[in-house]
């Protein structure tokens, strides 16, 4: 569960029991909703074709995924922004759906890391 009697800050929208922002969580690139690692498995969210929050198709081309992440970053900033920045940074670092651009990857990682995203902090460190 969420660790004692303290209310969860960001409960998973599927199970409402686990935090949605740690471990092996997943994120819908269309709406930015995150799901806890327990739900983001092959027999949970990973087995679905559509996001249970916005109903967008999960399995899209790499280019569509990048387009969706860019759109998320154009929207007003929210708690999902650092995850979207980190995910888009991963795309630029690996050349997934975009031409590889290490400078852009570092910029996105830094923005996400400055907002406390641990994955981005790790990725930023590995870039140096």
CSV table of C-alpha atoms in Angstrom, one decimal:
chain,number,residue,atom,x,y,z
A,1,UNK,CA,0.0,0.0,0.0
A,2,UNK,CA,1.1,3.6,0.2
A,3,UNK,CA,3.1,3.4,3.4
A,4,UNK,CA,1.1,3.6,6.6
A,5,UNK,CA,-1.9,5.9,7.2
A,6,UNK,CA,-0.4,8.9,5.3
A,7,UNK,CA,-2.5,9.7,2.2
A,8,UNK,CA,-0.8,9.0,-1.1
A,9,UNK,CA,0.4,12.2,-2.8
A,10,UNK,CA,-0.1,10.8,-6.3
A,11,UNK,CA,-2.2,7.6,-6.2
A,12,UNK,CA,-2.2,5.4,-9.2
A,13,UNK,CA,-5.4,6.0,-11.1
A,14,UNK,CA,-5.9,2.3,-11.8
A,15,UNK,CA,-5.4,0.6,-8.4
A,16,UNK,CA,-5.5,3.8,-6.2
A,17,UNK,CA,-3.2,2.0,-3.8
A,18,UNK,CA,0.4,2.7,-5.0
A,19,UNK,CA,2.2,5.9,-5.8
A,20,UNK,CA,2.3,6.5,-9.6
A,21,UNK,CA,5.7,8.2,-9.7
A,22,UNK,CA,8.3,5.7,-8.7
A,23,UNK,CA,9.8,2.3,-9.7
A,24,UNK,CA,8.8,0.9,-13.0
A,25,UNK,CA,5.8,3.2,-13.6
A,26,UNK,CA,4.5,3.9,-17.1
A,27,UNK,CA,3.1,7.0,-18.7
A,28,UNK,CA,0.6,7.7,-21.4
A,29,UNK,CA,2.4,9.9,-23.9
A,30,UNK,CA,-1.0,11.4,-25.0
A,31,UNK,CA,-2.4,12.7,-21.6
A,32,UNK,CA,0.7,12.3,-19.4
A,33,UNK,CA,-1.1,10.1,-16.8
A,34,UNK,CA,1.3,7.9,-15.0
A,35,UNK,CA,0.6,4.4,-13.7
A,36,UNK,CA,2.4,2.6,-10.9
A,37,UNK,CA,4.8,-0.3,-11.6
A,38,UNK,CA,2.4,-2.8,-10.2
A,39,UNK,CA,-0.2,-1.8,-12.8
A,40,UNK,CA,2.3,-1.3,-15.6
A,41,UNK,CA,2.9,-5.0,-16.2
A,42,UNK,CA,2.0,-7.3,-19.1
A,43,UNK,CA,-1.3,-8.4,-17.3
A,44,UNK,CA,-2.2,-4.8,-16.2
A,45,UNK,CA,-1.9,-1.5,-18.1
A,46,UNK,CA,0.8,-3.2,-20.4
A,47,UNK,CA,-1.9,-5.5,-21.8
A,48,UNK,CA,-4.3,-2.6,-22.7
A,49,UNK,CA,-4.6,-1.1,-26.1
A,50,UNK,CA,-5.9,2.3,-24.8
A,51,UNK,CA,-5.1,4.5,-21.9
A,52,UNK,CA,-7.8,4.1,-19.2
A,53,UNK,CA,-7.7,7.8,-18.5
A,54,UNK,CA,-7.9,9.5,-22.0
A,55,UNK,CA,-8.6,6.4,-24.2
A,56,UNK,CA,-5.7,7.2,-26.5
A,57,UNK,CA,-4.1,4.3,-28.3
A,58,UNK,CA,-1.0,3.2,-26.4
A,59,UNK,CA,1.0,1.5,-29.2
A,60,UNK,CA,1.9,4.2,-31.7
A,61,UNK,CA,4.9,4.9,-33.9
A,62,UNK,CA,8.1,6.4,-32.5
A,63,UNK,CA,7.3,9.6,-34.4
A,64,UNK,CA,3.8,9.8,-33.0
A,65,UNK,CA,5.1,9.2,-29.5
A,66,UNK,CA,7.6,12.1,-29.9
A,67,UNK,CA,4.8,14.3,-31.3
A,68,UNK,CA,2.6,13.5,-28.2
A,69,UNK,CA,5.5,14.2,-25.8
A,70,UNK,CA,6.2,17.6,-27.5
A,71,UNK,CA,2.5,18.4,-27.2
A,72,UNK,CA,2.5,17.5,-23.5
A,73,UNK,CA,5.4,20.0,-23.0
A,74,UNK,CA,3.4,22.7,-24.8
A,75,UNK,CA,0.6,22.4,-22.3
A,76,UNK,CA,0.6,24.2,-19.0
A,77,UNK,CA,3.2,22.6,-16.7
A,78,UNK,CA,1.9,20.0,-14.4
A,79,UNK,CA,3.2,17.1,-12.3
A,80,UNK,CA,3.7,15.0,-15.4
A,81,UNK,CA,5.9,17.6,-17.1
A,82,UNK,CA,9.3,16.3,-15.7
A,83,UNK,CA,8.4,12.7,-16.8
A,84,UNK,CA,7.5,13.9,-20.3
A,85,UNK,CA,10.8,15.9,-20.4
A,86,UNK,CA,12.8,12.9,-19.4
A,87,UNK,CA,11.0,10.6,-21.9
A,88,UNK,CA,11.6,13.1,-24.7
A,89,UNK,CA,15.3,13.5,-23.6
A,90,UNK,CA,15.6,9.7,-23.9
A,91,UNK,CA,14.2,9.9,-27.5
A,92,UNK,CA,16.8,12.6,-28.4
A,93,UNK,CA,19.7,10.7,-26.7
A,94,UNK,CA,18.8,7.4,-28.5
A,95,UNK,CA,17.5,8.8,-31.8
A,96,UNK,CA,14.1,7.2,-31.2
A,97,UNK,CA,11.6,9.0,-33.4
A,98,UNK,CA,14.0,12.0,-33.9
A,99,UNK,CA,17.5,12.6,-35.1
A,100,UNK,CA,19.9,12.1,-32.2
A,101,UNK,CA,20.7,15.3,-30.5
A,102,UNK,CA,22.8,15.0,-27.3
A,103,UNK,CA,22.6,18.8,-26.5
A,104,UNK,CA,18.7,18.7,-26.7
A,105,UNK,CA,18.7,15.5,-24.6
A,106,UNK,CA,20.9,17.2,-21.9
A,107,UNK,CA,18.7,20.3,-21.9
A,108,UNK,CA,15.5,18.2,-21.4
A,109,UNK,CA,17.2,16.0,-18.8
A,110,UNK,CA,18.4,19.2,-16.9
A,111,UNK,CA,14.9,20.7,-16.9
A,112,UNK,CA,13.4,17.5,-15.6
A,113,UNK,CA,16.2,17.0,-13.1
A,114,UNK,CA,15.7,20.5,-11.7
A,115,UNK,CA,12.1,19.5,-10.9
A,116,UNK,CA,13.3,16.5,-9.0
A,117,UNK,CA,12.9,13.7,-11.5
A,118,UNK,CA,15.3,11.0,-10.3
A,119,UNK,CA,15.4,9.2,-13.7
A,120,UNK,CA,16.4,12.5,-15.4
A,121,UNK,CA,19.0,13.2,-12.7
A,122,UNK,CA,20.6,9.8,-13.4
A,123,UNK,CA,20.4,10.2,-17.2
A,124,UNK,CA,22.0,13.7,-16.9
A,125,UNK,CA,24.8,12.2,-14.8
A,126,UNK,CA,25.4,9.5,-17.4
A,127,UNK,CA,25.7,12.1,-20.1
A,128,UNK,CA,28.8,13.5,-18.4
